[in-house]
XYZ file of C-alpha atoms in Angstrom:
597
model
C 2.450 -6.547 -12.384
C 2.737 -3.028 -14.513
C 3.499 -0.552 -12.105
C 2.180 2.809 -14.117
C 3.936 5.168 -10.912
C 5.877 4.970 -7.611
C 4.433 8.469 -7.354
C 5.673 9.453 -3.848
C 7.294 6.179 -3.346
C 11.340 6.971 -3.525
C 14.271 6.528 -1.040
C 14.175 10.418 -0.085
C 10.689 9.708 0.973
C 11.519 6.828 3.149
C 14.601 8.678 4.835
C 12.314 11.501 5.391
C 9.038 9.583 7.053
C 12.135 7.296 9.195
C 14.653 9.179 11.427
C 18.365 8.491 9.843
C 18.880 5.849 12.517
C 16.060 3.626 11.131
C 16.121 4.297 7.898
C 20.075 2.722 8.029
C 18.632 -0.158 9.512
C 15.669 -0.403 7.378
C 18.761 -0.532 4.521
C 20.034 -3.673 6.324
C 16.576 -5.540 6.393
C 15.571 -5.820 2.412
C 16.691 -9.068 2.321
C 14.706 -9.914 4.789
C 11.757 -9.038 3.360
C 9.208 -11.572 1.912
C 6.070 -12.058 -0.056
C 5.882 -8.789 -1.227
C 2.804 -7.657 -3.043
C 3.036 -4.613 -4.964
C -0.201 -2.640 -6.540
C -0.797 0.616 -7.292
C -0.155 2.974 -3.881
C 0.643 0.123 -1.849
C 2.613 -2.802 -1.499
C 1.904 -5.586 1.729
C 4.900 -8.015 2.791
C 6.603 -9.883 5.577
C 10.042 -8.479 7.342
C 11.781 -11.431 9.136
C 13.154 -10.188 12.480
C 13.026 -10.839 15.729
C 9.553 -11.973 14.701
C 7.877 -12.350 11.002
C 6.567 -8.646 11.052
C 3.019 -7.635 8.732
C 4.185 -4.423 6.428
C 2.126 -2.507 4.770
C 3.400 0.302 2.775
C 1.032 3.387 1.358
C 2.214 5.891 -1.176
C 0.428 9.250 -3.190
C 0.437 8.466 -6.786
C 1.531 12.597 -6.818
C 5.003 13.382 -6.519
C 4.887 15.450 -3.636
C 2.977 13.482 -1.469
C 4.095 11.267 1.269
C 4.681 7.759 2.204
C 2.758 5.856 5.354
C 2.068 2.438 6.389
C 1.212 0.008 9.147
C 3.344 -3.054 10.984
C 2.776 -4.353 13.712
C 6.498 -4.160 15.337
C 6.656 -2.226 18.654
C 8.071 0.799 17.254
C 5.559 1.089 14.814
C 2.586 0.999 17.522
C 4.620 3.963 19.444
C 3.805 5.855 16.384
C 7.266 5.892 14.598
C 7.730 5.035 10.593
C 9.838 1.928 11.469
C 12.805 0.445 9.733
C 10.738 -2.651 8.282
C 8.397 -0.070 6.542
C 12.144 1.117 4.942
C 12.741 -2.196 3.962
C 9.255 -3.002 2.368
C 10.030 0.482 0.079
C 13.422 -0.086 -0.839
C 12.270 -3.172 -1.738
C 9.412 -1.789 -4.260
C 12.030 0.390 -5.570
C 14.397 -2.540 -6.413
C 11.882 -4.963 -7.692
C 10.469 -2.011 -10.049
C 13.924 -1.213 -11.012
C 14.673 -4.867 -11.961
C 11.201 -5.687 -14.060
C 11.725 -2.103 -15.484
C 8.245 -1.866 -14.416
C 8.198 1.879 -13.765
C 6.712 3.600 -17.089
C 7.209 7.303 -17.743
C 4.406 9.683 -17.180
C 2.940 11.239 -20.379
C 2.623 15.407 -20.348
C -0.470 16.346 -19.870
C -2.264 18.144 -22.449
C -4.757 18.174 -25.354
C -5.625 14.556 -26.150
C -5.036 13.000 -28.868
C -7.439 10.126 -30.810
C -4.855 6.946 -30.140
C -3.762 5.002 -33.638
C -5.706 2.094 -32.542
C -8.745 4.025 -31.997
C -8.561 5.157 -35.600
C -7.748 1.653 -36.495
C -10.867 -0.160 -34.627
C -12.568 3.056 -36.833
C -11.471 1.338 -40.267
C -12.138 -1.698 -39.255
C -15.752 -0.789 -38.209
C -15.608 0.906 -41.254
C -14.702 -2.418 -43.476
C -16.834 -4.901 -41.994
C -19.762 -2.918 -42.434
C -19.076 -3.234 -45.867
C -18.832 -7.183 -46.237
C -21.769 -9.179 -47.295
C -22.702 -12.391 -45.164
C -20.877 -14.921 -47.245
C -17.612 -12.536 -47.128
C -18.055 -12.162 -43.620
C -18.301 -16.087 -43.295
C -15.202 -16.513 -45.185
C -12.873 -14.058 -43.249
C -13.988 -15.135 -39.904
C -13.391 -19.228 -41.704
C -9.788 -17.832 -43.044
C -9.085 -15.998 -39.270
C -9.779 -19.105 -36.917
C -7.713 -20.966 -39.647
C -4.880 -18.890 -39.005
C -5.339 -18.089 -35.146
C -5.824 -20.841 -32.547
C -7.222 -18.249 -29.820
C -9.858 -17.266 -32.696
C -10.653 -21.120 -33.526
C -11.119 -21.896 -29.572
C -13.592 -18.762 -29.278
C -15.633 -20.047 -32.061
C -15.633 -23.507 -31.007
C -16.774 -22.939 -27.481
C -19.506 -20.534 -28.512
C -20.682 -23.025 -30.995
C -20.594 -26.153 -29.138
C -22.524 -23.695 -26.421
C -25.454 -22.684 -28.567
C -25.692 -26.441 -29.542
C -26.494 -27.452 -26.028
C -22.750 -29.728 -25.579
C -21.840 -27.903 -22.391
C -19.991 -31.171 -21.158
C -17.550 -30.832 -24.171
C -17.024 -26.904 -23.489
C -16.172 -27.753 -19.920
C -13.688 -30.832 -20.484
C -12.323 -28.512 -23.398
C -11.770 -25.470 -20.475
C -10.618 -27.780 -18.135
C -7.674 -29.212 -20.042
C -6.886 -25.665 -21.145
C -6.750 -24.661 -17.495
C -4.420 -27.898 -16.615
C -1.879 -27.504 -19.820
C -1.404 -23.851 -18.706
C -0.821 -24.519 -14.330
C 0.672 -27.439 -15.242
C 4.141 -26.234 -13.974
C 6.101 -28.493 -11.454
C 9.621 -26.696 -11.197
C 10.201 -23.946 -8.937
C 9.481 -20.150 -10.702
C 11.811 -18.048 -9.859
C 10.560 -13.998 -10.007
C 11.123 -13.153 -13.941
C 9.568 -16.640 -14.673
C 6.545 -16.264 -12.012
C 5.619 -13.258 -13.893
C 5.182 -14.197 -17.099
C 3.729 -17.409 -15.783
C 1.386 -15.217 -14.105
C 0.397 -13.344 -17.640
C 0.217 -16.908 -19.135
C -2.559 -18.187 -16.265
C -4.362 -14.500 -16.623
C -4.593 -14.997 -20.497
C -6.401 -18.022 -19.800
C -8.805 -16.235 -17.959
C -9.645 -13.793 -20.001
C -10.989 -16.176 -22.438
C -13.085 -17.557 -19.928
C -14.120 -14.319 -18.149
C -16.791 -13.613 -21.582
C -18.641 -16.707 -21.053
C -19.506 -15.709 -17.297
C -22.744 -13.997 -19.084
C -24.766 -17.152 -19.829
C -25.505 -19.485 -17.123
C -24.152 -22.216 -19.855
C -21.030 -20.487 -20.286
C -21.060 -19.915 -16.654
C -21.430 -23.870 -15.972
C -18.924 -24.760 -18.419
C -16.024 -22.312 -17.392
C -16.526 -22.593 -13.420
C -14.807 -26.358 -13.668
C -11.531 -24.212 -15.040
C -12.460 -21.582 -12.219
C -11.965 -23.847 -9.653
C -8.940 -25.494 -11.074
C -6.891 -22.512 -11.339
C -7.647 -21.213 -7.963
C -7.112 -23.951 -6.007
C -3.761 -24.986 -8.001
C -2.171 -21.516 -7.479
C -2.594 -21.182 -4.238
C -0.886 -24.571 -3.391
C 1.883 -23.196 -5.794
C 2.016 -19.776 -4.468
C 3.051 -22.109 -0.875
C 5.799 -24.342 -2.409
C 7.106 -23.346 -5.363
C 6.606 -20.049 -7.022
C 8.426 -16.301 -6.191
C 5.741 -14.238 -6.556
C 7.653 -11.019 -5.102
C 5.964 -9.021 -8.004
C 2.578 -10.138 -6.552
C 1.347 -11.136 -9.980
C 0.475 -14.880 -9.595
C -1.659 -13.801 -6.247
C -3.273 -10.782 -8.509
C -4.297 -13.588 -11.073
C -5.389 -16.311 -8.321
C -7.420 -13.419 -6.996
C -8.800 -12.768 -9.673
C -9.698 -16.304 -10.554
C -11.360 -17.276 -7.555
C -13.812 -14.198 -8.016
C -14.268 -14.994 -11.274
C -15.181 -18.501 -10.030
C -17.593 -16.722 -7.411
C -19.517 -15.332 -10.302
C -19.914 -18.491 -12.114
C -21.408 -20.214 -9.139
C -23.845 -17.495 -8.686
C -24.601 -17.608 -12.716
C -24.995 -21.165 -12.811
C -25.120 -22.736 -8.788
C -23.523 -25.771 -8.589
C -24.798 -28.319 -5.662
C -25.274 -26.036 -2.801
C -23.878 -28.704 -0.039
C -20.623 -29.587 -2.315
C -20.446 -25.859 -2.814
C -20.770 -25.109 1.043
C -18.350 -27.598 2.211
C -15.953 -26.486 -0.430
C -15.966 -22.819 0.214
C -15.803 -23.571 4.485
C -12.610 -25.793 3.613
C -11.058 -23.708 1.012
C -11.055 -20.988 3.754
C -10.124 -22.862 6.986
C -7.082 -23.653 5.130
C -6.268 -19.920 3.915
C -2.384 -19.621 4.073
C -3.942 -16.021 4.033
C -4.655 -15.387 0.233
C -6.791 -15.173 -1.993
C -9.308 -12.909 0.304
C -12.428 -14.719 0.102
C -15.809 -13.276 1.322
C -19.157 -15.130 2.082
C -20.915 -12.356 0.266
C -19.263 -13.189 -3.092
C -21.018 -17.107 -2.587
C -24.399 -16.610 -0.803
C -26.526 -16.380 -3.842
C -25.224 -19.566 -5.210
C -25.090 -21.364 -1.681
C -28.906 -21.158 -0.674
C -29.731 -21.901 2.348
C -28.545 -25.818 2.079
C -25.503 -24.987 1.595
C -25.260 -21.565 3.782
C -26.068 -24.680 6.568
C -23.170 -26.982 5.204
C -20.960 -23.834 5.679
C -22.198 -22.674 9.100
C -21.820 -26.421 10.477
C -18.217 -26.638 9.158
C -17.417 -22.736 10.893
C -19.139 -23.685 14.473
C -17.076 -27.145 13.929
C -13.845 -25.336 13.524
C -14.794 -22.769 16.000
C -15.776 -26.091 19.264
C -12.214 -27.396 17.693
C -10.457 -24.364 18.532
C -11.996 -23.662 21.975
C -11.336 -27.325 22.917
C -7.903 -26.308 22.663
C -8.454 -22.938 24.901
C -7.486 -20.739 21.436
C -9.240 -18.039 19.777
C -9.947 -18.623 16.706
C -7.686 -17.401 13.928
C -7.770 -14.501 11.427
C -9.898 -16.853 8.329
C -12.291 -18.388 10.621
C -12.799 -15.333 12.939
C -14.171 -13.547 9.636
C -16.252 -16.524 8.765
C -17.893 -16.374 12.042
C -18.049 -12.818 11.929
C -19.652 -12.660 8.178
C -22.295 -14.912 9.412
C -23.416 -12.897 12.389
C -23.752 -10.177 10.253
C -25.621 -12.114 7.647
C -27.840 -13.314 10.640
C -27.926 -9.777 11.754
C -26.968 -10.697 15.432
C -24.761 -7.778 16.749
C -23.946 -9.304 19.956
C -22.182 -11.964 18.272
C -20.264 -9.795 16.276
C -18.679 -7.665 18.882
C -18.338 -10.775 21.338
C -15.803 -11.662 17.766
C -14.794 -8.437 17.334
C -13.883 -8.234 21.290
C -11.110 -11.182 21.401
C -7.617 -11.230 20.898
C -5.081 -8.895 22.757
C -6.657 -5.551 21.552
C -10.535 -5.436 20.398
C -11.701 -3.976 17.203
C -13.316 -1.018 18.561
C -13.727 0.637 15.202
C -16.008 -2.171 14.395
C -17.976 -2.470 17.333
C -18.477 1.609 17.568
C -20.122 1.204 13.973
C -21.818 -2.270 14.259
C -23.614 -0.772 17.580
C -24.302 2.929 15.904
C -26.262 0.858 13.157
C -28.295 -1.073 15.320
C -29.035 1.860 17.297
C -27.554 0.662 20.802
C -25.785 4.751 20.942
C -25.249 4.643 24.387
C -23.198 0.989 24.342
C -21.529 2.190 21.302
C -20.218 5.602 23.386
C -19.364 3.096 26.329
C -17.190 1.157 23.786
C -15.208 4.550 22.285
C -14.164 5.514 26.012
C -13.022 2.227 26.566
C -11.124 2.626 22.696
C -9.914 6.404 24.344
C -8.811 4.997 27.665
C -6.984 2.238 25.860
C -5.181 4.342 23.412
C -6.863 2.866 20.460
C -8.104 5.643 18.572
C -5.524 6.457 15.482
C -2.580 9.071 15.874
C -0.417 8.252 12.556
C -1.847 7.316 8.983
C -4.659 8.776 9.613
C -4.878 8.834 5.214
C -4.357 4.784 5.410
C -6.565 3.801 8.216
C -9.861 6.140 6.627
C -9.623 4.034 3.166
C -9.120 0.816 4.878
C -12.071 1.363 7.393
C -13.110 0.742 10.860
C -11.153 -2.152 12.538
C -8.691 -2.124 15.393
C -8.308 1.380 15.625
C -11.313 4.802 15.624
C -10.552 7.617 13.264
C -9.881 10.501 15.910
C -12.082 12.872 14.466
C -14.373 10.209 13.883
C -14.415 9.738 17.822
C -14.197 13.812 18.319
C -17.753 13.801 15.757
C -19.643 11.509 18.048
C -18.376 12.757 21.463
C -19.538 16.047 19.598
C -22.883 14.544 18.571
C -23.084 13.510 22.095
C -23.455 16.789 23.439
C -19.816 16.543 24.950
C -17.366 18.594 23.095
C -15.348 19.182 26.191
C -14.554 15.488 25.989
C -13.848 15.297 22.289
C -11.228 18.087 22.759
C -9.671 16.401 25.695
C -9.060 13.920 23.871
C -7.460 15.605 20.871
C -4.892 17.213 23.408
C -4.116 14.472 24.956
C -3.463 12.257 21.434
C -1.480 15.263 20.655
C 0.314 15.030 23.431
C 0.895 11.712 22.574
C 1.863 11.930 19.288
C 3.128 15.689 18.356
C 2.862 15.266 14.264
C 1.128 17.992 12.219
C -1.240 15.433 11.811
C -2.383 15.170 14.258
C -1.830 18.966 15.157
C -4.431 19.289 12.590
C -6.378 17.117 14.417
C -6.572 19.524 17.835
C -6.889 22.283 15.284
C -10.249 21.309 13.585
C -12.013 20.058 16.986
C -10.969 23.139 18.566
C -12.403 25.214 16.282
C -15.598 23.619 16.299
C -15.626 25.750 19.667
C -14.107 28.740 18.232
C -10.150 28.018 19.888
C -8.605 26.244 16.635
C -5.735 29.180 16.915
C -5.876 29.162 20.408
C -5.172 25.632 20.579
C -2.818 25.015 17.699
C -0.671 28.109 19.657
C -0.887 26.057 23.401
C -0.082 22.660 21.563
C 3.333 24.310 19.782
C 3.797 26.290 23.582
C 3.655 22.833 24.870
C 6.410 20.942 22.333
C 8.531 23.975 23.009
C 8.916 22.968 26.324
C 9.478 19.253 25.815
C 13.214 17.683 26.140
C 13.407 16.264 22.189
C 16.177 14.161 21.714
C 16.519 15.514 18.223
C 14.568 18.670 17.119
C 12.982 16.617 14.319
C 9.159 16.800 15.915
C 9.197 20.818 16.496
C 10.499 21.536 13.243
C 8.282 19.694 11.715
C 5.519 21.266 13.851
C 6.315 24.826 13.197
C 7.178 24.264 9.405
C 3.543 22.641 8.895
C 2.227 26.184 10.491
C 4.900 28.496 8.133
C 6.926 29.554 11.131
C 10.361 29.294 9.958
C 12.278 30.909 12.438
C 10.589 28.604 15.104
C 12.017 26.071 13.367
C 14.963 27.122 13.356
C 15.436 27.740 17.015
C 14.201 24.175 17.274
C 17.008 22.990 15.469
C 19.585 25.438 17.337
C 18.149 24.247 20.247
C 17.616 20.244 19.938
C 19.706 19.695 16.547
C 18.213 18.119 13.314
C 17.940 14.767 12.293
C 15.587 13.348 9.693
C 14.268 16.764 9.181
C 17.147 18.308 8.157
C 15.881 18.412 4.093
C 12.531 19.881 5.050
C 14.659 22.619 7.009
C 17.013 22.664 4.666
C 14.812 23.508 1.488
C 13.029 26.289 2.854
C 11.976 28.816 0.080
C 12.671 32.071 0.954
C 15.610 30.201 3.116
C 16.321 33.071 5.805
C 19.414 31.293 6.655
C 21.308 29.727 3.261
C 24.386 29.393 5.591
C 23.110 26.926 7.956
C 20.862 25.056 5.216
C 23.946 24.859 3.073
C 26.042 22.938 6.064
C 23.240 20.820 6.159
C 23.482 19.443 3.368
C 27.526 19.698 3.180
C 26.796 17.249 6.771
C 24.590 15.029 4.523
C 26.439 14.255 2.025
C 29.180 13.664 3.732
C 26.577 10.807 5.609
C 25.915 9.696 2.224
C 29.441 8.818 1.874
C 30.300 6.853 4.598
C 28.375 3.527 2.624
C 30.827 2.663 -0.938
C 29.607 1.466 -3.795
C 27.849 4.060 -6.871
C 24.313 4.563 -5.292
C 26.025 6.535 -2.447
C 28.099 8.479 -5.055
C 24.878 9.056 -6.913
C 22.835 10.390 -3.678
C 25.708 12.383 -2.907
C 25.900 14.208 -6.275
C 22.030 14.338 -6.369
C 22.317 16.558 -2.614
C 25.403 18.201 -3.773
C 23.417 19.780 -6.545
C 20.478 21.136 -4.688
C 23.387 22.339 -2.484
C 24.544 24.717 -5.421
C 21.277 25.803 -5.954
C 20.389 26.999 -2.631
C 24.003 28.718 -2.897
C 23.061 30.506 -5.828
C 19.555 31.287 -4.666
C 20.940 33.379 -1.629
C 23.337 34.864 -4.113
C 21.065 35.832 -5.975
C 21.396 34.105 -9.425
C 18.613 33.464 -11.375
C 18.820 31.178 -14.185
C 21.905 29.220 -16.119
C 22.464 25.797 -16.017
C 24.857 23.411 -13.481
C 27.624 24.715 -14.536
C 26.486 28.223 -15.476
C 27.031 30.631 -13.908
C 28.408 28.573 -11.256
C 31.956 28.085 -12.731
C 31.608 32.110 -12.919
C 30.610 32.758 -8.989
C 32.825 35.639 -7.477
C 35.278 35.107 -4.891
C 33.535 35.026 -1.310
C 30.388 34.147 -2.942
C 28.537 30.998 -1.157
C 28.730 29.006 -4.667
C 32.122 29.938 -4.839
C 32.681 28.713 -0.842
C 30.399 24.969 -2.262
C 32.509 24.756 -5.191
C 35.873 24.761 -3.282
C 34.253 22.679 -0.623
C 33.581 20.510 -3.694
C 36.735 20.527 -4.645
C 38.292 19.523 -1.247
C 35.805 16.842 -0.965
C 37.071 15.171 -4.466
C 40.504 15.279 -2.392
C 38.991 13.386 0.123
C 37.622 10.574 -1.590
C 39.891 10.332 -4.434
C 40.593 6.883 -3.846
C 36.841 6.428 -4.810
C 36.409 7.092 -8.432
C 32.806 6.412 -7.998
C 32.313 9.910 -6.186
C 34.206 11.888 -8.871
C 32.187 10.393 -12.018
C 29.096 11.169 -10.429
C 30.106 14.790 -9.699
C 31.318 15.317 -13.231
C 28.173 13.194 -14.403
C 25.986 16.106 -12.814
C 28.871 19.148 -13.771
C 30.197 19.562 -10.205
């Protein structure tokens, strides 16, 4: 897959959303990390641990956003950016940097008409101008010349002349030459294998617009869905997530032929249950994408097979799993029978309370729905980290907290809603969620009278590290609180945010912050350190010169110039002494001279 931009997405990101602690061990885990899907703003994977951990990562396609995500380790559900959500980044960032994926952003500015825009123009432009028999001869002379061309004519011909058998055999042994692969695909070779099998389907997508076309491609459909799943499960390293993108693709594709031309409704229904009760978990498949072309036959052939699975299960004393637990749940809500939809939604080891609140606010059953967010509140279900993630993927496990502060509100209970923003503050003091207790507050008039007893109340917690209160009092501008945090508790994975303070009202300390870093930065051998280092070393002689004073000049300029006493003066012999130190590595001194330190 063509990544356009990692956006957010880079290592100083990571280190900064994980303390230093876990983002070393995050380091440590990227070879554990498996069937990694990457897409634009996200990538999903598997960590191997102590357990096979779920990771998904979130990025801002803006540079200075942030990075989030969701796993369910045990550090993650206290709240923390975990080290397997390291792993699954620095991971992205390898696998881009080995496709060479990553593609420079263009300046923005006045827009120019592309050269194949002005092209397609001429072209326009020269056709128009052809008579029918010199329009018959170039397109004769083109499919001569062009087997793609040739095909596209053939099908469409043999189409309009009724021989929709010979189309589909045609598509079919198209779709078999090009998954016909039987060795293992390593991850360059998956990839292109993956534009090969997506070439195919573009050809086929067009003829989804007749139910003809639609009956002869969905044959090919099928066939390339079904084989690259069972390849994606043996033999294929689809790290770059390309051959899932295209069996994705293919089996909606094959969705839409079945609705454009149904196929038998029972074979259909028995397929479809089958094709799902076997789900190694991808491609997502949906009941809604089907029902048009299932009919009520073969909506029965598919409920029989789901209540079959479901007696199987319960024979056993399991629940059922993840595929058929949204079969069963797609059907209530196709038979519009809320009760069986949150008795679904209710098992496992945590309910989906998200769900339920909604499912029971739409039926207009208020009063269970409020029942159901208490018990979400009471059971610490209701969101305190990513909050971003968890409002584009939707209600589920966990309640939006100002979701749940809007309907305690609507309730005529605002006392409750901002009860419970203290107390998820209290549980997790992030600006987040900071922001949180600020916005229900003020929906009472105290937003500054809470957001000043929620930073009185950190202050007078025993942090381990002053991370959380500096943190706290940068998001509110209040500098020298953070400070005194740090003075206080010490920094950890902070220390940059502190550090790069503009005004900085104390360059000193910020300057032996980042001396302490990149000394950290050293400790690991090999180039990348040496690179990091340089890279902190100069935004270290920046910051000098900034409290010095100097505007302008270069790396070099005017640092090689800095008075005597001067702080870039007091960097550049600290430099110096650090080239002593590591002059056995010749790694650290290229990369300082690379950068003109």
């Amino acid at each position: 897959m063509r990544i356009e931009s990692l956006g957010s997405l880079t290592e100083a990101a990571l280190a900064t959303a994980a303390d230093g602690a876990v983002y070393g061990r995050g380091q440590g885990l990227v070879d554990a990390v498996g069937e990694l899907r990457i897409a634009d703003g996200e990538a999903t994977a598997t960590v191997s641990g102590t357990f096979p951990y779920s990771v998904r990562l979130t990025w801002q396609q803006d540079e200075d956003g942030g990075v989030a995500g969701d796993c369910n380790c045990p550090h993650h559900a206290s709240g923390a950016f975990c080290k397997h959500l390291v792993a699954v980044g620095l991971a992205v960032l390898q696998a881009a940097e080995r496709s060479g994926a990553l593609v420079q952003a263009e300046p923005v500015g006045v827009e120019e008409p592309a050269p194949e825009d002005e092209a397609a123009t001429a072209v326009e432009a020269y056709l128009n101008g052809l008579d029918a028999d010199q329009l018959r001869e170039l397109i004769l002379n083109l499919a001569d010349s062009n087997a793609e061309v040739f095909r596209s004519l053939s099908t469409t011909a043999s189409l309009v002349g009724g021989d929709v058998e010979a189309v589909a055999a045609d598509l079919m042994a198209q779709a078999k030459s090009v998954t016909g692969v039987r060795r293992f695909l390593g991850y360059r070779d998956a990839m292109d294998y993956g534009k090969d099998v997506g070439d195919v389907l573009n050809e086929l997508e067009p003829l989804l617009d007749t139910a003809d076309g639609a009956k002869a491609a969905a044959p090919a459909l099928l066939h390339i869905t079904t084989r690259l799943r069972k390849q994606m499960e043996r033999n294929i390293d689809d790290s770059s997530g390309v051959v899932g993108d295209v069996c994705q693709r293919a089996v909606r594709l094959y969705a839409r032929a079945c609705c454009a031309s149904p196929p038998e409704p029972g074979k259909l229904g028995r397929w479809l249950a089958k094709f799902r009760l076997d789900s190694p978990g991808w491609p997502s498949v949906t009941l809604a994408e089907f029902l048009p072309a299932l009919g009520n036959k073969g909506l029965n052939v598919y409920r029989r097979a789901a209540a079959k699975a479901e007696a199987a299960a319960d024979a056993e004393g399991k629940d059922p799993d993840f595929e058929l637990k949204q079969m069963l749940l797609e059907l209530a809500d196709h038979d519009g029978d809320v009760d069986r939809a949150v008795q679904l939604l209710s098992l496992g080891e945590h309910a989906q309370y998200g769900a339920i609140v909604e499912r029971l606010l739409a039926a207009d059953r208020r009063r269970e729905a409020m029942a159901y967010l208490d018990r979400a509140v009471a059971e610490k279900r209701v969101s305190t980290s990513n909050l971003d993630y968890w409002r584009r993927r939707g209600g589920g496990y966990w309640i939006d907290p100002l979701r749940a502060a809007e309907l305690y509100r609507e309730d005529g209970s605002d006392e409750d809603a901002l009860d419970m923003a203290r107390a998820l503050f209290r549980r997790a003091p992030t600006p987040e969620m900071l922001d949180v207790l600020t916005t229900v507050g003020a929906w009472t008039g105290r937003g500054n009278a809470e957001r000043d007893e929620a930073l009185a109340w950190a202050e007078q917690q025993s942090w381990r590290s002053g991370d959380p209160m500096i943190e706290l009092a940068l998001h509110v501008g209040d500098v020298e609180r953070a400070w005194a945090a740090a003075d206080r508790w010490g920094v950890g994975y902070a220390w940059r945010q502190l550090a790069d303070v503009s005004p900085q009202p104390r360059p000193d300390d910020a300057v032996a912050l980042y001396r302490q870093a990149i000394e950290e930065t050293l400790i690991p051998v090999g180039r990348k350190a040496a690179r990091e280092a340089a890279a902190l070393a100069t935004h270290m002689m920046a910051l000098a010169a900034a409290a010095d004073g100097v505007a302008g000049g270069g790396v070099t300029q005017p640092y090689d110039s800095a008075p005597e006493g001067s702080r870039v003066a007091g960097c550049r012999a600290w430099l110096a002494d650090l080239r002593e130190q590591y002059r056995r590595r010749p790694t650290v001194r290229e990369e300082l001279d690379r950068v003109g330190l």
